[in-house]
Amino acid sequence: MCSFEAVFGAPPGVVAQAPGRVNLMGEHTDYNDGYVLPIAIEQQTTVSMRHNDQGEFALHSEMLGSTVRFTLDTLPAEHFATYVYGCLVEARADGIHTPPLDIHVQSDVPMGVGLSSSAALEVATLRALRALTGQPLDDVRIAQLAQRAEIRHAGVRCGIMDQMASSLADTKSALFLDTRTLDRRLVPLPPESAVLVLYSGVARTLAGSGYNQRRAECEEAAQRLGVVSLRDVDDISAADTLPEPLCRRVRHIISENARVLVAAACCSAGEFGGLMNASHASLRDDYEVSVPELDQLVALLQAHPNVYGARLTGAGFGGACVALCEPQALNEVSQVVLQDYSDEGFTGRVLVPSLSSTV
């Protein structure tokens, strides 16, 4: 591994971090102006930077072992660099001075499994830029600039949940967020509960195309129902007026928003877990973003006596699932469930808690 000083020959001017996140409840609701309930994870992305006098930006990724050079006039060809580039361009458009910089990125946020490694990179970049320039960027504005960077420059039509979670959440409390108004509050996990995230072993190869298709279906459904977004529909019977598959997409969004509102107010781990189970069934049957491997892994988790509830997390089409467990049983649950999953011919692994936090 190459440190900032090893790559650039001098120590950085500033260092900033931001966490990944896992979504406990509220899947695919954020781009429908709905409610979400993510929580930060322990794994972090670290961005170090300093001014340089080279006339261009130099971005080194420790994970990829490569350095990219670019100016703000042209989008870099390397995809990972587009996230950092987008943050810099959007910060400049927001009136923040962005001179040429040396930038170093290190991260232990798992990539490509639905834990928002991209949002962690964006938020950490903007936090480092805030520290370097002294500009008064608050945490909400950082999330908004990060979302804009991902949409406009990385080409992902994301909602704002990931960036808000990375910028404002912590690992002890979930962030209840109204994605329309950005009203928010921290919600402690239910007593005697802890979060477990397992990877299904299935890469999210269809997540991009499937995500865009679901988003388009929701937009069409909202138009047919005469509303700005599906957030504005409370009566689930409205779904019955729409053709397939729009009726099921709407049913998921309405019921998922209702589950988030209950989860954010409930104090029982058992009740919270039941809502997670219902969420997975809705994502599987109505929103159709699960795959057989995720369904099997979730079923094994739900059957374990020390698990309150489990569901897929993230866009779906592979990736990870999240479970709410009894804290003292995290290791046992993960070992038993992953062994049973392996016996059925699949390969999974623990993502949260991280290996370093369990040794």
Coordinates of C-alpha atoms in Angstrom, one line a residue:
M1 CA 0.0 0.0 0.0
C2 CA 1.3 3.5 -0.9
S3 CA 0.7 6.3 1.5
F4 CA 0.1 9.9 0.3
E5 CA 3.7 10.8 1.1
A6 CA 5.0 7.7 -0.8
V7 CA 3.0 8.7 -3.9
F8 CA 3.4 12.5 -3.8
G9 CA 6.7 13.0 -1.9
A10 CA 5.3 15.1 1.0
P11 CA 2.6 14.8 3.6
P12 CA -1.0 15.9 2.8
G13 CA -2.5 19.2 3.9
V14 CA -5.7 17.7 5.1
V15 CA -7.3 14.3 5.7
A16 CA -11.0 13.6 5.8
Q17 CA -13.2 10.4 6.1
A18 CA -16.7 9.3 5.4
P19 CA -18.5 6.0 6.1
G20 CA -20.4 3.6 3.9
R21 CA -24.0 2.9 4.8
V22 CA -26.5 0.1 4.9
N23 CA -30.1 0.7 4.4
L24 CA -32.3 -0.8 7.1
M25 CA -35.6 0.1 5.5
G26 CA -36.9 2.2 2.6
E27 CA -35.6 0.6 -0.6
H28 CA -36.2 2.4 -3.9
T29 CA -38.3 5.0 -2.1
D30 CA -35.7 7.8 -2.2
Y31 CA -36.1 8.6 -5.9
N32 CA -39.9 8.6 -5.3
D33 CA -39.5 11.4 -2.7
G34 CA -40.2 9.0 0.1
Y35 CA -38.8 7.9 3.5
V36 CA -35.7 6.0 4.2
L37 CA -33.9 4.6 7.2
P38 CA -30.1 4.0 6.6
I39 CA -27.3 3.6 9.1
A40 CA -23.6 4.2 8.7
I41 CA -21.2 1.3 8.8
E42 CA -17.8 1.1 10.4
Q43 CA -15.9 1.0 7.2
Q44 CA -14.6 4.4 5.9
T45 CA -13.2 6.0 2.9
T46 CA -10.2 8.4 3.6
V47 CA -9.3 11.2 1.2
S48 CA -6.1 13.2 1.7
M49 CA -5.2 16.2 -0.3
R50 CA -2.9 19.2 -0.7
H51 CA -2.4 22.0 -3.2
N52 CA 0.1 21.4 -6.0
D53 CA 1.6 23.7 -8.6
Q54 CA 1.4 21.3 -11.5
G55 CA -1.6 22.9 -13.3
E56 CA -3.7 19.7 -13.0
F57 CA -5.2 17.4 -10.5
A58 CA -3.4 14.1 -9.6
L59 CA -5.7 11.4 -8.1
H60 CA -4.2 8.2 -6.6
S61 CA -6.4 5.3 -5.7
E62 CA -4.7 3.0 -3.2
M63 CA -7.2 0.3 -3.9
L64 CA -6.6 0.3 -7.7
G65 CA -2.9 1.1 -7.4
S66 CA -3.1 3.8 -10.1
T67 CA -2.8 7.5 -10.5
V68 CA -5.0 9.6 -12.8
R69 CA -4.3 13.1 -13.9
F70 CA -6.9 15.5 -15.2
T71 CA -8.2 19.1 -15.4
L72 CA -11.7 20.2 -14.6
D73 CA -12.3 20.9 -18.3
T74 CA -12.6 17.3 -19.3
L75 CA -14.2 14.3 -17.6
P76 CA -11.6 11.6 -16.8
A77 CA -11.9 8.3 -18.7
E78 CA -11.3 6.3 -15.6
H79 CA -14.7 5.7 -13.9
F80 CA -13.6 5.9 -10.3
A81 CA -12.1 9.3 -11.0
T82 CA -15.5 10.7 -12.3
Y83 CA -16.8 10.7 -8.7
V84 CA -14.0 12.9 -7.5
Y85 CA -14.0 15.0 -10.6
G86 CA -17.7 15.6 -10.2
C87 CA -17.3 16.7 -6.6
L88 CA -14.7 19.2 -7.6
V89 CA -16.7 20.6 -10.6
E90 CA -19.8 20.9 -8.5
A91 CA -17.9 22.5 -5.7
R92 CA -16.5 25.1 -8.1
A93 CA -19.9 25.8 -9.5
D94 CA -21.1 26.4 -5.9
G95 CA -18.4 29.1 -5.5
I96 CA -15.7 27.1 -3.8
H97 CA -12.1 27.7 -5.0
T98 CA -10.7 24.4 -6.4
P99 CA -7.1 24.9 -7.4
P100 CA -5.1 21.9 -8.7
L101 CA -4.6 19.3 -6.0
D102 CA -2.8 16.1 -5.2
I103 CA -5.5 13.7 -3.9
H104 CA -5.0 10.2 -2.3
V105 CA -7.9 7.8 -1.7
Q106 CA -7.9 4.8 0.6
S107 CA -11.0 2.8 1.5
D108 CA -12.1 -0.3 3.3
V109 CA -15.8 0.2 2.3
P110 CA -16.7 -2.9 0.2
M111 CA -17.3 -2.0 -3.4
G112 CA -20.1 -3.1 -5.6
V113 CA -22.2 -4.7 -2.9
G114 CA -24.7 -2.0 -2.1
L115 CA -22.9 -0.3 0.8
S116 CA -22.5 3.1 -0.9
S117 CA -18.7 3.1 -1.5
S118 CA -19.4 5.9 -4.1
A119 CA -21.2 8.1 -1.6
A120 CA -18.4 7.6 0.9
L121 CA -15.9 8.7 -1.7
E122 CA -17.9 11.8 -2.6
V123 CA -18.5 12.9 0.9
A124 CA -14.9 12.3 2.0
T125 CA -13.7 14.3 -1.0
L126 CA -16.0 17.2 -0.2
R127 CA -15.1 17.1 3.5
A128 CA -11.4 17.2 2.6
L129 CA -12.0 20.2 0.3
R130 CA -13.9 22.0 3.0
A131 CA -11.0 21.5 5.4
L132 CA -8.5 22.6 2.8
T133 CA -10.3 25.7 1.7
G134 CA -12.0 26.7 4.9
Q135 CA -15.3 27.2 3.0
P136 CA -18.5 27.0 5.2
L137 CA -20.0 23.9 3.7
D138 CA -22.6 22.3 6.0
D139 CA -23.2 18.5 6.0
V140 CA -26.5 18.7 4.1
R141 CA -24.9 20.9 1.4
I142 CA -22.1 18.3 1.1
A143 CA -24.6 15.6 0.5
Q144 CA -26.4 17.7 -2.1
L145 CA -23.2 18.4 -4.0
A146 CA -22.2 14.8 -3.8
Q147 CA -25.5 13.6 -5.2
R148 CA -25.2 16.2 -8.0
A149 CA -21.7 14.9 -8.8
E150 CA -22.9 11.3 -9.1
I151 CA -25.9 12.2 -11.3
R152 CA -24.2 14.7 -13.6
H153 CA -20.7 13.3 -13.9
A154 CA -20.7 9.6 -12.9
G155 CA -24.0 9.0 -14.8
V156 CA -26.0 7.4 -11.9
R157 CA -29.5 8.7 -11.4
C158 CA -29.4 8.2 -7.7
G159 CA -31.6 9.6 -4.9
I160 CA -30.0 11.5 -2.1
M161 CA -30.2 8.8 0.6
D162 CA -26.7 7.5 0.2
Q163 CA -25.0 10.9 0.4
M164 CA -27.1 12.0 3.3
A165 CA -26.4 8.8 5.2
S166 CA -22.7 9.1 4.6
S167 CA -22.7 12.8 5.6
L168 CA -25.0 12.7 8.6
A169 CA -25.5 9.2 10.0
D170 CA -23.5 7.3 12.6
T171 CA -23.1 3.6 13.4
K172 CA -25.3 3.7 16.5
S173 CA -28.4 5.4 15.2
A174 CA -30.3 5.1 11.9
L175 CA -31.0 8.3 10.0
F176 CA -34.8 8.7 9.4
L177 CA -34.9 10.9 6.4
D178 CA -37.7 12.5 4.4
T179 CA -36.0 12.7 1.0
R180 CA -38.4 15.3 -0.3
T181 CA -38.0 17.9 2.5
L182 CA -34.7 16.6 3.9
D183 CA -36.3 16.7 7.4
R184 CA -34.4 14.1 9.4
R185 CA -33.7 12.8 12.9
L186 CA -31.5 10.1 14.3
V187 CA -33.3 7.0 15.5
P188 CA -31.5 4.6 17.9
L189 CA -31.6 0.9 17.0
P190 CA -34.1 -1.1 19.0
P191 CA -32.8 -2.3 22.4
E192 CA -30.8 -5.5 22.3
S193 CA -30.2 -5.4 18.6
A194 CA -27.3 -5.2 16.2
V195 CA -26.8 -5.0 12.4
L196 CA -25.4 -7.9 10.4
V197 CA -24.7 -7.6 6.6
L198 CA -23.9 -10.6 4.5
Y199 CA -22.8 -10.6 0.9
S200 CA -24.7 -13.1 -1.3
G201 CA -21.7 -13.7 -3.6
V202 CA -23.7 -12.4 -6.6
A203 CA -22.4 -9.3 -8.3
R204 CA -25.0 -6.7 -9.0
T205 CA -24.6 -7.1 -12.8
L206 CA -28.2 -6.0 -13.6
A207 CA -28.4 -3.3 -10.9
G208 CA -27.8 -0.4 -13.2
S209 CA -30.2 -1.4 -16.0
G210 CA -32.8 -2.7 -13.5
Y211 CA -32.6 0.4 -11.4
N212 CA -33.2 2.7 -14.3
Q213 CA -36.1 0.5 -15.5
R214 CA -37.8 0.6 -12.1
R215 CA -37.3 4.3 -11.8
A216 CA -38.9 4.8 -15.3
E217 CA -41.8 2.6 -14.2
C218 CA -42.4 4.7 -11.1
E219 CA -42.3 7.9 -13.1
E220 CA -44.9 6.5 -15.6
A221 CA -47.1 5.3 -12.7
A222 CA -46.9 8.7 -11.1
Q223 CA -47.9 10.4 -14.3
R224 CA -50.8 8.0 -14.8
L225 CA -52.0 8.7 -11.2
G226 CA -51.7 12.5 -11.7
V227 CA -49.1 13.1 -9.0
V228 CA -45.7 14.6 -8.9
S229 CA -44.2 11.4 -7.4
L230 CA -45.4 8.2 -5.7
R231 CA -44.8 9.8 -2.3
D232 CA -48.1 11.7 -2.9
V233 CA -50.1 8.4 -3.0
D234 CA -51.2 7.1 0.4
D235 CA -54.1 4.8 -0.5
I236 CA -52.6 1.5 -1.6
S237 CA -55.8 0.7 -3.5
A238 CA -54.7 3.2 -6.1
A239 CA -52.3 0.6 -7.3
D240 CA -55.2 -1.5 -8.5
T241 CA -56.1 1.1 -11.1
L242 CA -52.8 0.5 -13.0
P243 CA -51.7 -2.2 -15.4
E244 CA -49.0 -4.7 -14.7
P245 CA -46.3 -4.3 -13.6
L246 CA -46.9 -0.7 -12.6
C247 CA -49.6 -1.8 -10.0
R248 CA -47.0 -3.9 -8.2
R249 CA -44.3 -1.2 -8.3
V250 CA -46.7 1.3 -6.8
R251 CA -47.8 -1.2 -4.1
H252 CA -44.2 -1.7 -3.0
I253 CA -43.5 2.1 -2.8
I254 CA -46.6 2.9 -0.8
S255 CA -46.2 -0.1 1.6
E256 CA -42.5 0.6 2.0
N257 CA -43.0 4.2 2.9
A258 CA -45.5 3.0 5.5
R259 CA -43.0 0.5 6.9
V260 CA -40.3 3.1 7.3
L261 CA -42.7 5.4 9.3
V262 CA -43.6 2.5 11.6
A263 CA -40.0 1.4 12.0
A264 CA -38.8 4.9 12.8
A265 CA -41.3 5.0 15.6
C266 CA -41.1 1.5 17.0
C267 CA -39.0 0.5 20.0
S268 CA -39.3 -3.3 19.6
A269 CA -36.6 -5.3 17.8
G270 CA -39.2 -8.0 17.0
E271 CA -41.5 -5.5 15.4
F272 CA -38.7 -3.9 13.5
G273 CA -37.6 -7.3 12.3
G274 CA -41.1 -8.2 11.1
L275 CA -41.1 -5.0 9.0
M276 CA -37.8 -6.0 7.5
N277 CA -39.2 -9.4 6.5
A278 CA -42.3 -7.7 5.0
S279 CA -40.0 -5.4 3.1
H280 CA -38.0 -8.2 1.6
A281 CA -41.2 -10.0 0.4
S282 CA -42.4 -6.7 -1.2
L283 CA -39.0 -6.2 -2.9
R284 CA -39.1 -9.8 -4.1
D285 CA -42.7 -10.1 -5.3
D286 CA -43.9 -6.5 -6.1
Y287 CA -40.7 -4.7 -7.1
E288 CA -38.9 -7.8 -8.5
V289 CA -35.4 -6.8 -7.6
S290 CA -34.3 -9.9 -5.8
V291 CA -32.5 -13.0 -7.1
P292 CA -32.7 -16.6 -5.9
E293 CA -29.4 -16.4 -4.0
L294 CA -30.5 -13.4 -2.0
D295 CA -33.9 -15.0 -1.3
Q296 CA -32.1 -18.1 0.0
L297 CA -29.7 -16.1 2.2
V298 CA -32.5 -14.0 3.6
A299 CA -34.6 -17.1 4.3
L300 CA -31.7 -18.7 6.2
L301 CA -31.3 -15.5 8.3
Q302 CA -35.0 -15.2 9.0
A303 CA -35.1 -18.9 10.2
H304 CA -32.3 -18.4 12.7
P305 CA -33.7 -18.0 16.3
N306 CA -31.3 -15.1 17.1
V307 CA -32.4 -13.0 14.1
Y308 CA -35.3 -10.6 14.4
G309 CA -35.7 -10.0 10.6
A310 CA -33.8 -9.8 7.4
R311 CA -34.1 -8.3 3.9
L312 CA -32.1 -7.5 0.8
T313 CA -30.4 -4.1 0.9
G314 CA -29.4 -1.8 -1.9
A315 CA -30.7 -1.8 -5.5
G316 CA -31.0 -5.6 -5.6
F317 CA -30.3 -7.9 -8.5
G318 CA -27.5 -9.4 -6.3
G319 CA -25.4 -7.7 -3.6
A320 CA -26.1 -8.0 0.1
C321 CA -28.7 -8.5 2.7
V322 CA -29.1 -6.9 6.1
A323 CA -30.3 -8.6 9.3
L324 CA -31.2 -7.3 12.8
C325 CA -29.9 -9.7 15.3
E326 CA -29.3 -10.3 19.0
P327 CA -25.9 -8.6 19.6
Q328 CA -24.2 -11.4 21.4
A329 CA -25.2 -13.9 18.6
L330 CA -23.7 -12.0 15.6
N331 CA -20.8 -14.4 15.2
E332 CA -22.9 -17.5 15.6
V333 CA -25.5 -16.3 13.2
S334 CA -23.0 -15.4 10.5
Q335 CA -21.2 -18.7 10.9
V336 CA -24.2 -20.9 10.9
V337 CA -26.0 -19.1 8.1
L338 CA -23.0 -18.9 5.8
Q339 CA -22.3 -22.6 6.4
D340 CA -25.8 -23.5 5.5
Y341 CA -25.6 -21.2 2.5
S342 CA -22.4 -22.9 1.4
D343 CA -23.9 -26.4 1.9
E344 CA -26.5 -25.3 -0.7
G345 CA -23.8 -24.4 -3.2
F346 CA -23.4 -20.7 -2.7
T347 CA -20.5 -18.6 -1.4
G348 CA -21.2 -15.6 0.9
R349 CA -19.2 -13.6 3.4
V350 CA -19.6 -11.1 6.3
L351 CA -19.5 -7.4 5.4
V352 CA -20.7 -5.9 8.6
P353 CA -19.4 -6.0 11.3
S354 CA -15.9 -5.8 9.7
L355 CA -13.4 -8.5 10.4
S356 CA -11.2 -6.0 12.3
S357 CA -14.0 -5.2 14.7
T358 CA -14.7 -8.9 15.5
V359 CA -11.1 -10.0 16.4

